[in-house]
């Protein structure tokens, strides 16, 4: 058994040097994962992490586990969940975006149509903006009370920033295009068991 990763966050250069020995778990949605992920990363969306605990515990017993998301925020949450279960894991500073910004390669499966995939951050920005515009438009055309939609989104964004959580992302993550098919998740868990 290897020792747990000492820091809770590793830099891109540290990960690049050790990528071949790490078990990399990408916790973004399947749509985000398909747009590009670290070479060798397995996709276990954050909301399915608890289902994968036995496999992750086994993987951590064989080597170090690296948890990756888009920017590092979700992976920090995942590392905390894993730590509560006694599973050591580290996150990637800056996430997949930071990895790509440093010029490191992302794996993009040829079978995936990446034109139709948006990151969760982009989905949240689009949805929040659309609801704000809808609230303002309906407030002008139908009834001023519809402006409360815009106020609600503004309040939610402030709350999201203060708590470093995102309820809208949690809701959008449940949409069909952001959900793994059961067969995909089962195949990922089998691959993780086989490592």
Coordinates of C-alpha atoms in Angstrom, one line a residue:
X1 CA 0.0 0.0 0.0
X2 CA 1.3 3.4 -0.9
X3 CA 1.2 6.4 1.5
X4 CA -1.6 8.8 1.1
X5 CA -1.0 12.0 -1.0
X6 CA 0.5 14.5 1.5
X7 CA -1.0 17.7 0.1
X8 CA -4.7 17.8 -0.6
X9 CA -4.1 19.7 -3.9
X10 CA -1.4 18.9 -6.5
X11 CA -0.1 21.3 -9.1
X12 CA -0.3 20.5 -12.8
X13 CA 3.4 19.8 -13.0
X14 CA 3.3 17.4 -10.1
X15 CA 0.4 15.5 -11.7
X16 CA 2.1 15.4 -15.1
X17 CA 5.2 13.8 -13.6
X18 CA 3.1 11.2 -11.7
X19 CA 0.1 10.7 -14.0
X20 CA 1.2 7.2 -14.9
X21 CA 1.0 6.1 -11.3
X22 CA -2.2 7.9 -10.2
X23 CA -5.8 6.7 -10.4
X24 CA -7.5 9.7 -11.9
X25 CA -11.2 10.2 -11.2
X26 CA -13.0 12.9 -13.2
X27 CA -16.1 13.9 -11.2
X28 CA -17.7 16.2 -13.8
X29 CA -20.8 15.3 -15.7
X30 CA -20.5 12.9 -18.6
X31 CA -21.1 15.8 -21.0
X32 CA -18.2 17.8 -19.5
X33 CA -16.0 14.7 -19.4
X34 CA -16.6 14.1 -23.1
X35 CA -15.3 17.6 -24.0
X36 CA -11.9 16.6 -22.8
X37 CA -10.3 14.9 -19.7
X38 CA -6.9 14.0 -18.4
X39 CA -5.4 11.0 -20.1
X40 CA -6.6 7.8 -18.4
X41 CA -9.2 9.5 -16.2
X42 CA -12.3 7.6 -15.3
X43 CA -15.6 9.4 -15.1
X44 CA -17.6 9.1 -11.9
X45 CA -19.9 12.1 -11.5
X46 CA -19.9 13.7 -8.1
X47 CA -23.4 12.7 -7.4
X48 CA -22.5 9.0 -8.0
X49 CA -19.3 9.2 -5.8
X50 CA -20.9 7.4 -2.8
X51 CA -21.9 4.5 -5.1
X52 CA -18.2 4.1 -6.1
X53 CA -16.8 4.1 -2.5
X54 CA -15.9 0.4 -2.4
X55 CA -14.0 0.7 -5.7
X56 CA -12.3 3.9 -4.7
X57 CA -11.3 2.5 -1.3
X58 CA -9.7 -0.5 -3.2
X59 CA -8.0 1.9 -5.7
X60 CA -6.6 4.0 -2.8
X61 CA -5.2 0.8 -1.2
X62 CA -3.2 0.2 -4.4
X63 CA -2.0 3.7 -5.1
X64 CA -2.8 7.4 -4.9
X65 CA -6.1 8.8 -6.1
X66 CA -6.4 12.1 -7.9
X67 CA -9.9 13.7 -8.1
X68 CA -10.4 16.2 -11.0
X69 CA -13.2 18.6 -12.0
X70 CA -13.3 21.7 -14.2
X71 CA -11.8 24.2 -11.8
X72 CA -11.0 22.4 -8.6
X73 CA -14.0 23.4 -6.5
X74 CA -16.1 20.2 -7.0
X75 CA -13.0 18.0 -6.6
X76 CA -12.3 19.7 -3.2
X77 CA -15.8 18.7 -2.1
X78 CA -15.2 15.1 -3.4
X79 CA -11.9 14.9 -1.5
X80 CA -13.8 15.9 1.7
X81 CA -16.4 13.2 1.1
X82 CA -13.7 10.6 0.5
X83 CA -11.7 11.7 3.6
X84 CA -14.9 11.2 5.7
X85 CA -14.9 7.6 4.5
X86 CA -11.2 7.1 5.2
X87 CA -10.2 7.3 1.5
X88 CA -7.2 9.5 0.9
X89 CA -7.3 11.6 -2.3
X90 CA -6.0 14.8 -3.7
X91 CA -7.4 17.4 -6.1
X92 CA -5.8 19.0 -9.1
X93 CA -5.1 22.7 -8.7
X94 CA -7.1 24.6 -11.3
X95 CA -8.8 21.4 -12.4
X96 CA -9.0 20.3 -16.0
X97 CA -9.1 24.0 -17.1
X98 CA -5.8 24.6 -15.4
X99 CA -4.3 21.5 -16.9
X100 CA -5.3 22.6 -20.4
X101 CA -4.2 26.2 -19.7
X102 CA -0.7 24.8 -18.9
X103 CA -0.6 23.2 -22.4
X104 CA -1.1 19.6 -21.2
X105 CA -3.1 17.3 -23.4
X106 CA -6.7 16.4 -22.9
X107 CA -8.1 13.2 -24.1
X108 CA -11.2 13.7 -26.4
X109 CA -12.8 10.5 -27.5
X110 CA -13.4 10.6 -31.2
X111 CA -16.9 9.0 -30.8
X112 CA -18.1 12.0 -28.8
X113 CA -19.8 15.0 -30.4
X114 CA -18.1 17.7 -28.4
X115 CA -20.0 20.5 -30.2
X116 CA -23.1 19.7 -28.2
X117 CA -21.4 19.6 -24.8
X118 CA -21.2 22.5 -22.5
X119 CA -19.3 22.7 -19.2
X120 CA -21.5 22.9 -16.0
X121 CA -20.3 26.4 -15.5
X122 CA -21.5 27.4 -18.9
X123 CA -24.8 25.7 -18.4
X124 CA -25.3 27.6 -15.1
X125 CA -24.4 30.9 -16.7
X126 CA -26.8 30.3 -19.6
X127 CA -29.6 29.2 -17.3
X128 CA -29.2 32.1 -14.8
X129 CA -29.0 34.6 -17.6
X130 CA -32.0 33.2 -19.4
X131 CA -34.1 33.2 -16.2
X132 CA -33.0 36.8 -15.3
X133 CA -33.9 38.0 -18.8
X134 CA -37.2 36.1 -18.7
X135 CA -38.1 37.7 -15.3
X136 CA -37.3 41.2 -16.6
X137 CA -39.2 40.7 -19.8
X138 CA -42.3 39.2 -18.1
X139 CA -42.1 42.0 -15.5
X140 CA -42.2 44.6 -18.3
X141 CA -44.8 42.9 -20.5
X142 CA -47.1 40.9 -18.1
X143 CA -46.8 41.9 -14.4
X144 CA -44.1 43.5 -12.3
X145 CA -44.2 40.5 -9.9
X146 CA -42.3 38.5 -12.5
X147 CA -39.2 40.5 -11.7
X148 CA -39.0 38.4 -8.5
X149 CA -37.6 35.7 -10.8
X150 CA -34.6 37.9 -11.5
X151 CA -34.2 38.8 -7.9
X152 CA -34.4 35.1 -6.9
X153 CA -31.6 34.2 -9.3
X154 CA -29.5 37.2 -8.0
X155 CA -30.0 36.0 -4.5
X156 CA -29.1 32.5 -5.4
X157 CA -25.9 33.6 -7.1
X158 CA -24.8 35.6 -4.0
X159 CA -25.6 32.6 -1.8
X160 CA -23.7 30.4 -4.2
X161 CA -20.6 32.6 -3.9
X162 CA -20.8 32.9 -0.1
X163 CA -21.1 29.2 0.5
X164 CA -19.1 28.0 -2.5
X165 CA -21.9 25.7 -3.5
X166 CA -24.2 25.8 -6.5
X167 CA -27.8 24.6 -6.3
X168 CA -28.4 25.4 -9.9
X169 CA -25.5 23.1 -10.9
X170 CA -27.0 20.3 -8.8
X171 CA -30.3 20.7 -10.5
X172 CA -28.8 20.9 -14.0
X173 CA -26.6 17.9 -13.2
X174 CA -29.8 15.8 -13.1
X175 CA -30.8 16.6 -16.7
X176 CA -30.5 13.6 -19.0
X177 CA -27.6 14.9 -21.0
X178 CA -25.6 15.4 -17.8
X179 CA -26.4 11.9 -16.4
X180 CA -24.3 8.8 -17.0
X181 CA -26.1 5.9 -18.5
X182 CA -26.1 3.1 -16.0
X183 CA -24.1 0.9 -18.3
X184 CA -21.4 3.6 -18.6
X185 CA -21.1 4.0 -14.8
X186 CA -21.0 0.2 -14.3
X187 CA -18.3 -0.1 -17.0
X188 CA -16.3 2.7 -15.2
X189 CA -16.6 0.9 -11.9
X190 CA -15.5 -2.4 -13.4
X191 CA -12.5 -0.7 -15.0
X192 CA -11.7 0.9 -11.6
X193 CA -11.9 -2.5 -9.9
X194 CA -9.6 -3.9 -12.6
X195 CA -6.8 -1.4 -12.0

